[in-house]
Coordinates of C-alpha atoms and ligand atoms in Angstrom, one line a residue:
M1 CA 0.0 0.0 0.0
A2 CA 1.4 3.4 -0.9
Y3 CA 0.9 6.2 1.6
P4 CA 0.7 9.7 0.3
I5 CA 3.2 12.1 2.1
F6 CA 2.8 15.8 2.2
Q7 CA 6.5 16.8 2.4
P8 CA 8.3 13.6 1.5
N9 CA 11.9 14.9 1.5
I10 CA 11.4 16.1 5.1
E11 CA 9.1 13.4 6.4
T12 CA 11.3 10.6 5.1
A13 CA 14.7 12.2 5.8
S14 CA 17.4 10.0 7.4
R15 CA 17.7 10.2 11.2
E16 CA 21.1 12.0 10.7
E17 CA 19.5 14.5 8.4
I18 CA 16.7 15.1 10.9
R19 CA 19.1 15.6 13.8
S20 CA 21.1 18.0 11.7
I21 CA 18.0 20.1 10.8
Q22 CA 17.0 20.1 14.5
L23 CA 20.4 21.2 15.7
E24 CA 20.6 24.1 13.2
K25 CA 17.0 25.2 14.1
L26 CA 17.6 24.7 17.9
K27 CA 20.6 27.1 17.8
T28 CA 18.6 29.7 16.0
Q29 CA 15.6 29.3 18.3
V30 CA 17.6 29.6 21.5
S31 CA 19.4 32.7 20.2
W32 CA 16.0 34.1 19.1
A33 CA 14.5 33.6 22.6
Y34 CA 17.6 35.0 24.3
D35 CA 17.9 38.0 22.2
K36 CA 14.2 39.0 22.0
V37 CA 12.6 38.0 25.3
D38 CA 13.8 39.4 28.6
W39 CA 12.4 36.5 30.6
Y40 CA 14.5 33.9 28.7
R41 CA 17.6 36.1 28.8
A42 CA 17.2 36.4 32.6
R43 CA 16.6 32.7 33.1
F44 CA 19.5 31.6 30.8
D45 CA 21.8 34.1 32.5
E46 CA 20.8 32.7 35.9
A47 CA 21.6 29.2 34.7
G48 CA 24.9 30.5 33.3
V49 CA 24.1 29.4 29.7
K50 CA 24.6 31.4 26.6
P51 CA 23.1 30.5 23.2
A52 CA 26.6 29.7 21.9
D53 CA 26.8 26.9 24.5
I54 CA 24.3 24.9 22.5
Q55 CA 26.5 22.7 20.3
T56 CA 24.7 19.4 20.3
L57 CA 21.0 18.5 20.7
E58 CA 21.7 17.1 24.1
D59 CA 23.0 20.6 25.2
I60 CA 19.3 21.6 25.4
R61 CA 19.5 20.0 28.9
L62 CA 21.6 23.0 30.0
L63 CA 18.5 25.2 29.7
P64 CA 15.8 25.6 32.3
F65 CA 12.3 24.2 31.7
T66 CA 9.2 26.3 31.1
D67 CA 5.7 25.4 32.3
K68 CA 2.2 26.8 32.5
Q69 CA 3.1 28.9 35.5
V70 CA 5.7 30.9 33.4
L71 CA 2.9 31.7 30.9
R72 CA 0.7 32.9 33.7
D73 CA 3.5 35.0 35.3
T74 CA 4.2 36.7 32.0
Y75 CA 0.5 37.2 31.0
P76 CA -0.5 38.4 28.5
F77 CA 2.5 39.3 26.2
G78 CA 5.6 38.9 28.3
L79 CA 7.0 36.0 26.3
F80 CA 6.3 37.5 22.9
A81 CA 9.3 37.9 20.7
V82 CA 8.0 40.1 17.9
P83 CA 6.3 43.5 18.0
L84 CA 2.5 43.1 18.5
N85 CA 1.8 44.7 15.1
E86 CA 3.4 41.6 13.5
V87 CA 1.2 39.2 15.4
L88 CA -1.6 38.0 13.2
R89 CA -3.5 35.7 15.6
L90 CA -3.9 35.0 19.3
H91 CA -5.2 31.8 20.9
S92 CA -5.6 30.9 24.5
S93 CA -6.0 27.9 26.6
S94 CA -8.5 27.4 29.4
G95 CA -7.6 25.4 32.5
T96 CA -6.2 28.0 34.7
T97 CA -7.7 30.0 37.5
G98 CA -8.5 33.6 36.6
K99 CA -6.8 34.6 33.4
P100 CA -6.2 32.1 30.6
I101 CA -2.7 31.8 29.0
V102 CA -2.2 33.5 25.7
V103 CA -0.1 32.5 22.7
G104 CA 0.5 34.4 19.4
Y105 CA 1.5 33.6 15.9
N106 CA 3.1 35.7 13.1
A107 CA 2.8 35.0 9.4
H108 CA 5.7 32.5 9.5
D109 CA 4.3 30.7 12.5
L110 CA 0.9 30.3 10.8
D111 CA 2.5 29.0 7.7
V112 CA 4.5 26.3 9.7
W113 CA 1.3 25.4 11.6
S114 CA -0.6 24.8 8.3
D115 CA 2.2 22.6 7.0
C116 CA 2.0 20.5 10.2
I117 CA -1.7 20.1 9.8
A118 CA -1.5 19.3 6.1
R119 CA 1.0 16.6 7.0
L120 CA -1.2 14.9 9.6
A121 CA -4.2 15.1 7.3
Q122 CA -2.2 13.3 4.6
M123 CA -1.1 10.7 7.1
A124 CA -4.8 9.8 7.6
G125 CA -5.3 9.5 3.8
V126 CA -6.8 12.9 3.2
V127 CA -6.0 14.2 -0.3
P128 CA -6.5 17.5 -2.2
G129 CA -10.1 17.8 -3.3
D130 CA -11.4 16.1 -0.1
R131 CA -14.4 17.9 1.6
A132 CA -13.6 18.5 5.2
Q133 CA -16.4 19.2 7.8
M134 CA -15.1 21.0 10.9
A135 CA -16.8 20.0 14.1
F136 CA -14.1 21.5 16.3
G137 CA -15.1 24.8 17.9
Y138 CA -13.8 27.9 16.3
G139 CA -12.7 30.4 18.9
M140 CA -9.8 30.6 21.3
F141 CA -9.4 26.8 21.1
T142 CA -6.6 26.0 18.6
G143 CA -8.5 23.1 17.1
G144 CA -10.9 24.9 14.7
F145 CA -8.7 27.5 13.1
G146 CA -5.6 25.2 13.2
L147 CA -7.2 22.4 11.2
H148 CA -9.1 24.8 9.0
Y149 CA -6.1 26.5 7.5
G150 CA -4.0 23.4 7.2
L151 CA -6.7 21.6 5.3
E152 CA -7.1 24.5 3.0
K153 CA -3.4 24.4 2.4
L154 CA -3.6 20.8 1.5
G155 CA -6.3 21.7 -1.1
C156 CA -9.4 20.6 0.7
M157 CA -12.8 22.3 0.7
V158 CA -13.4 23.2 4.3
V159 CA -16.9 23.6 5.7
P160 CA -16.6 25.6 9.0
A161 CA -19.6 24.1 10.7
S162 CA -18.1 24.3 14.2
S163 CA -19.2 22.2 17.1
G164 CA -22.9 21.8 18.1
N165 CA -26.0 21.5 16.0
T166 CA -25.5 17.8 15.4
E167 CA -28.5 17.3 13.1
R168 CA -27.2 20.0 10.8
H169 CA -23.9 18.2 10.7
L170 CA -25.6 15.1 9.5
M171 CA -27.5 17.0 6.9
M172 CA -24.4 18.6 5.6
I173 CA -22.5 15.3 5.5
E174 CA -25.3 14.0 3.3
D175 CA -26.1 17.0 1.2
Y176 CA -22.6 18.3 0.5
Q177 CA -21.1 14.8 0.1
M178 CA -18.5 15.4 2.8
T179 CA -15.5 13.0 3.0
V180 CA -13.6 14.1 6.1
L181 CA -15.0 14.8 9.6
I182 CA -12.9 16.8 12.1
A183 CA -14.0 16.4 15.7
T184 CA -13.0 15.4 19.2
P185 CA -13.7 11.7 19.6
S186 CA -16.4 12.3 22.1
Y187 CA -18.2 14.7 19.8
A188 CA -17.8 12.2 16.9
M189 CA -19.4 9.6 19.2
H190 CA -22.3 11.9 19.9
I191 CA -22.8 12.5 16.2
G192 CA -23.0 8.7 15.8
E193 CA -25.6 8.5 18.6
V194 CA -27.8 11.3 17.1
A195 CA -27.4 9.6 13.7
E196 CA -28.7 6.4 15.0
S197 CA -31.7 8.1 16.6
C198 CA -32.7 9.7 13.3
G199 CA -32.0 6.7 11.1
F200 CA -29.0 8.1 9.3
D201 CA -27.5 5.5 6.9
W202 CA -23.7 5.5 7.2
E203 CA -23.3 2.9 4.5
K204 CA -24.6 5.3 2.0
S205 CA -22.5 8.2 3.3
S206 CA -19.5 9.6 1.4
L207 CA -17.6 10.2 4.7
R208 CA -14.2 8.3 4.5
V209 CA -11.9 9.8 7.1
G210 CA -12.1 11.1 10.7
L211 CA -9.5 13.5 12.1
F212 CA -9.7 13.4 15.8
G213 CA -7.7 14.9 18.7
G214 CA -7.8 17.3 21.6
E215 CA -8.4 14.6 24.2
P216 CA -7.4 10.9 24.7
C217 CA -9.1 8.6 22.3
P218 CA -9.3 5.1 23.8
P219 CA -8.8 2.4 21.0
A220 CA -12.2 0.9 21.7
L221 CA -13.9 4.2 21.2
K222 CA -12.0 4.7 17.9
Q223 CA -13.0 1.3 16.7
E224 CA -16.6 1.8 17.6
I225 CA -16.7 5.1 15.6
E226 CA -14.9 3.5 12.7
S227 CA -17.3 0.6 12.5
T228 CA -20.4 2.8 13.0
M229 CA -19.5 5.4 10.5
H230 CA -17.6 3.1 8.1
I231 CA -14.6 5.5 8.1
T232 CA -11.0 5.4 9.1
C233 CA -10.1 7.7 12.0
T234 CA -6.8 9.0 13.2
D235 CA -6.0 10.6 16.6
N236 CA -3.8 13.6 16.5
Y237 CA -2.0 15.3 19.4
G238 CA -1.0 18.9 20.3
L239 CA -1.2 21.6 22.9
T240 CA -1.8 25.3 22.7
E241 CA 1.4 26.4 24.5
V242 CA 3.7 25.0 21.8
M243 CA 1.4 25.6 18.7
G244 CA -1.9 23.6 19.0
P245 CA -2.8 20.5 16.9
G246 CA 0.0 19.5 14.5
V247 CA 2.6 18.4 17.0
S248 CA 2.1 14.8 16.1
G249 CA -0.2 12.7 14.0
E250 CA -1.2 9.0 13.6
C251 CA -0.4 7.4 10.3
L252 CA -2.3 4.4 8.8
A253 CA 0.6 2.0 9.4
S254 CA 1.1 2.5 13.2
R255 CA -2.2 3.0 14.8
D256 CA -1.1 3.3 18.4
H257 CA 1.5 6.0 17.8
Q258 CA 1.8 9.5 16.4
H259 CA 4.7 10.8 14.2
I260 CA 6.1 13.9 15.8
A261 CA 6.8 16.7 13.3
E262 CA 10.5 16.5 14.3
D263 CA 11.7 19.3 12.0
H264 CA 9.5 21.6 14.0
F265 CA 9.6 20.1 17.5
L266 CA 12.4 18.8 19.6
W267 CA 11.1 16.2 22.0
E268 CA 12.5 15.0 25.3
V269 CA 11.1 12.4 27.6
V270 CA 11.9 13.1 31.3
D271 CA 11.3 11.6 34.7
P272 CA 8.4 13.8 36.0
E273 CA 10.0 13.8 39.5
T274 CA 13.6 14.6 38.7
G275 CA 13.4 16.2 35.3
N276 CA 16.2 13.9 34.1
A277 CA 16.0 12.2 30.7
V278 CA 14.6 8.6 30.9
E279 CA 16.4 5.8 29.0
E280 CA 15.7 5.6 25.3
G281 CA 12.1 4.4 24.7
G282 CA 11.2 4.6 28.4
E283 CA 8.0 6.2 29.7
G284 CA 8.1 9.7 31.1
E285 CA 6.8 13.2 30.7
L286 CA 7.0 14.7 27.2
V287 CA 8.9 18.0 27.1
L288 CA 8.7 20.0 23.8
T289 CA 10.7 22.7 22.3
P290 CA 9.2 24.2 19.1
L291 CA 12.0 24.8 16.7
D292 CA 10.3 27.3 14.4
K293 CA 8.3 29.7 16.5
Q294 CA 9.0 33.4 16.0
A295 CA 6.1 35.2 17.8
F296 CA 6.0 33.0 20.8
P297 CA 9.2 30.9 21.4
V298 CA 8.8 28.3 24.0
I299 CA 11.8 26.4 25.3
R300 CA 11.6 23.0 27.0
Y301 CA 7.9 23.1 27.8
R302 CA 6.7 20.6 30.4
T303 CA 3.5 19.1 28.9
H304 CA 2.6 16.9 31.8
D305 CA 1.6 14.3 29.2
L306 CA 3.0 10.8 29.8
T307 CA 4.3 8.9 26.8
R308 CA 7.3 7.0 25.3
V309 CA 9.0 7.7 22.0
I310 CA 10.4 5.3 19.5
C311 CA 12.7 6.1 16.5
E312 CA 12.5 2.9 14.5
P313 CA 11.4 3.3 10.8
C314 CA 7.7 3.1 10.2
A315 CA 6.0 1.0 7.6
C316 CA 4.4 4.1 6.2
G317 CA 7.8 5.3 5.0
R318 CA 8.1 8.2 7.4
T319 CA 11.2 8.4 9.5
H320 CA 10.0 10.9 12.1
A321 CA 9.9 9.5 15.7
R322 CA 6.7 8.2 17.0
M323 CA 5.2 8.9 20.4
E324 CA 2.8 6.4 22.0
K325 CA -0.7 7.8 22.4
V326 CA -1.1 9.9 25.5
R327 CA -3.4 8.2 28.0
S328 CA -2.6 10.0 31.2
R329 CA -1.0 13.0 32.7
T330 CA 1.3 13.8 35.6
D331 CA -1.2 16.3 37.0
D332 CA -4.9 16.3 37.7
M333 CA -6.1 18.1 34.6
L334 CA -9.5 16.9 33.3
I335 CA -10.6 17.3 29.7
I336 CA -14.3 17.8 29.5
R337 CA -15.8 18.2 26.0
G338 CA -12.3 19.2 24.8
T339 CA -11.9 21.9 27.5
N340 CA -9.2 21.6 30.1
V341 CA -10.4 21.9 33.7
Y342 CA -8.4 21.6 36.9
P343 CA -10.2 20.7 40.2
R344 CA -8.4 23.6 41.8
Q345 CA -10.3 26.0 39.5
V346 CA -13.5 24.7 41.1
A347 CA -11.9 25.0 44.5
D348 CA -11.0 28.6 43.9
V349 CA -14.4 29.6 42.7
L350 CA -16.1 27.9 45.7
A351 CA -13.6 29.6 48.1
G352 CA -14.9 33.0 46.9
I353 CA -18.5 32.2 47.8
A354 CA -19.7 32.7 51.4
G355 CA -21.7 29.8 52.9
V356 CA -19.9 27.0 51.0
S357 CA -17.5 24.6 52.6
P358 CA -14.2 23.6 51.0
H359 CA -15.5 20.1 50.3
F360 CA -16.9 19.5 46.9
R361 CA -17.0 16.7 44.3
I362 CA -16.8 16.9 40.5
V363 CA -18.8 14.1 39.0
L364 CA -18.1 13.4 35.3
D365 CA -20.5 11.2 33.3
N366 CA -21.1 10.5 29.7
D367 CA -24.6 11.0 28.2
K368 CA -25.0 9.7 24.7
G369 CA -21.4 10.4 23.9
L370 CA -21.2 13.9 25.5
D371 CA -19.3 14.5 28.7
T372 CA -21.4 16.0 31.5
M373 CA -20.1 17.7 34.7
S374 CA -22.0 17.9 38.0
V375 CA -20.5 19.6 41.0
L376 CA -21.7 18.6 44.4
V377 CA -21.2 21.6 46.7
E378 CA -21.3 21.2 50.4
L379 CA -23.0 24.0 52.4
E380 CA -22.0 25.5 55.7
P381 CA -24.9 25.4 58.3
E382 CA -25.5 29.1 58.0
A383 CA -26.3 28.9 54.3
L384 CA -29.2 26.5 54.8
S385 CA -32.6 28.1 54.2
D386 CA -36.2 26.8 54.2
S387 CA -36.9 28.8 51.1
F388 CA -36.6 26.7 48.0
A389 CA -36.4 29.9 45.8
A390 CA -33.5 31.2 47.9
M391 CA -31.6 27.9 47.6
D392 CA -32.2 27.7 43.9
T393 CA -31.0 31.2 43.3
F394 CA -27.8 30.4 45.3
R395 CA -27.3 27.2 43.3
K396 CA -27.7 29.1 40.0
R397 CA -25.2 31.7 41.1
I398 CA -22.6 29.1 41.9
A399 CA -23.2 27.4 38.5
E400 CA -22.8 30.7 36.7
K401 CA -19.5 31.4 38.5
L402 CA -18.2 27.9 37.7
K403 CA -19.2 28.4 34.0
Q404 CA -17.4 31.8 33.8
N405 CA -14.2 30.3 35.3
T406 CA -14.0 26.8 33.8
L407 CA -15.9 27.5 30.5
V408 CA -17.9 24.3 31.1
S409 CA -21.5 24.2 32.1
A410 CA -22.0 22.3 35.3
Q411 CA -25.1 21.1 37.0
V412 CA -24.6 22.2 40.6
K413 CA -26.1 20.1 43.4
L414 CA -26.2 21.5 46.9
V415 CA -25.4 19.1 49.7
E416 CA -26.1 19.5 53.4
P417 CA -23.3 20.2 55.8
N418 CA -20.9 17.2 56.1
G419 CA -22.9 15.5 53.3
I420 CA -19.8 14.8 51.1
E421 CA -18.2 11.6 52.3
R422 CA -14.6 11.8 53.6
T423 CA -12.4 8.7 53.6
F424 CA -9.8 8.9 56.3
G425 CA -10.8 12.6 56.6
K426 CA -10.0 13.2 52.9
T427 CA -12.5 14.3 50.3
K428 CA -12.4 12.6 46.9
Y429 CA -12.6 15.6 44.6
V430 CA -13.2 13.9 41.3
E431 CA -15.5 10.9 40.4
D432 CA -14.9 10.2 36.7
N433 CA -17.6 7.8 35.4
R434 CA -17.0 8.3 31.7
K435 CA -16.2 5.4 29.5
K436 CA -12.5 4.6 29.7
Ligands
LIG501 O1 -6.2 20.2 22.6 C1 -4.8 21.0 20.8 C2 -5.5 20.1 19.8 C3 -6.6 20.4 19.2 C4 -4.9 18.9 19.5 C5 -7.2 19.6 18.3 C6 -5.5 18.0 18.6 C7 -6.6 18.4 18.0 P1 -5.2 22.2 24.5 O2 -6.6 22.6 24.6 O3 -4.1 23.1 25.0 O4 -4.8 21.9 23.0 O5 -5.0 20.8 25.3 C8 -3.8 20.2 25.3 O6 -4.9 18.0 25.6 O7 -1.6 18.5 26.8 C9 -3.1 16.6 26.2 O8 -3.2 16.4 27.6 C10 -4.5 16.7 25.6 N1 -4.6 16.2 24.3 C11 -4.6 16.9 23.1 N2 -4.7 16.0 22.1 C12 -4.6 14.7 22.6 C13 -4.7 13.4 22.0 C14 -5.4 21.0 22.2 N3 -4.8 13.2 20.7 C15 -3.8 18.9 26.1 N4 -4.6 12.4 22.9 C16 -2.6 18.0 25.9 C17 -4.5 12.6 24.2 C18 -4.6 14.9 24.0 N5 -4.5 13.8 24.8

């Protein structure tokens, strides 16, 4: 079987060539960050490292890590390396208390991003002329716009349907003869459920490929969607801080892995406790350094995603290293309908409301393929009232504040004082009942 490749001379370069491209770009990227961003210059100086000290790829270990906290501390533009009038796009990521983190792209960055997306689409068998229906949200989430421009670059017709309005999605798949669906796996599952309830016939549908990502996609879920919709789906990985989708993509020859776009990202796998490199092929936390970012350089970003990386050649012909699908993280981040939520965001919101105890529980369920979040909120005795209307207003106010902060709608249930069970005095803050 021949697999089409978007940039064959880069995607099938020898390991030596890839390392040499990476080293050249790494040197430039480190100098760029040092010269243009005060924060990097101060940190590198503190660590006693100058850009000229980077002589091999392993020398990256001389540099300090960055993490989400750094992006918060420098909010909104403290890590930007180009004048703001050269920045063409901002995106942001949820999952932090208070302000989100902000990232920016100039024309060069957007061009690189589209190449990375066109690559992962080709890996899944998408070809110019395909008709791609977008069910990722457009907005601050990187999924919608990221995939949109990359697919246009590949030569696809893109229908920017966005997420929601599932019956309209089905109508468009049928009427416009769509061939590619872009969605989070949980939303794709939901489309499948709605299709079943309205008698949609997938056997007659023109849909051929699903491009998924943004959250873990358990193999059983992928297989279920593939067999329901009669399509082939790939699962693609990325994160806002280093670009968005496009960091790595699944090819059709190695279904449990994703090829990292190694000419654009230098990867390390480290022990989450010590920060030291794990042995080759060992499991650890993925650390990424984008090699081609001008507006928003990021050096040694701690993703908190656990994986292992292998460099053996792949049957698809690509030589870029493959990371195992991410199934878990080193922190407690939850992904709910594609939105990142930390339990401490809920804790912070509740801490600001009088009459509420610090004990709560986030309960996650899955209703017809869609994640749902309920929050059990324990009351202090003084907040109890006999008036149903007063309690209901209070409940709605909490739900509104949670929505503002986490960007996810939650059903709030008020619980009497001491009503949330403690085990050995400890509250279990998350109960995740979603299909694993
Ligand atoms: O989810 C970017 C993206 C959009 C990737 C669309 C693919 C498709 P964030 O919202 O910043 O960015 O969330 C990033 O989501 O650190 C992982 O923990 C998780 N994640 C993203 N893709 C996958 C995946 C986008 N395919 C965080 N498998 C990451 C497992 C994923 N986890």
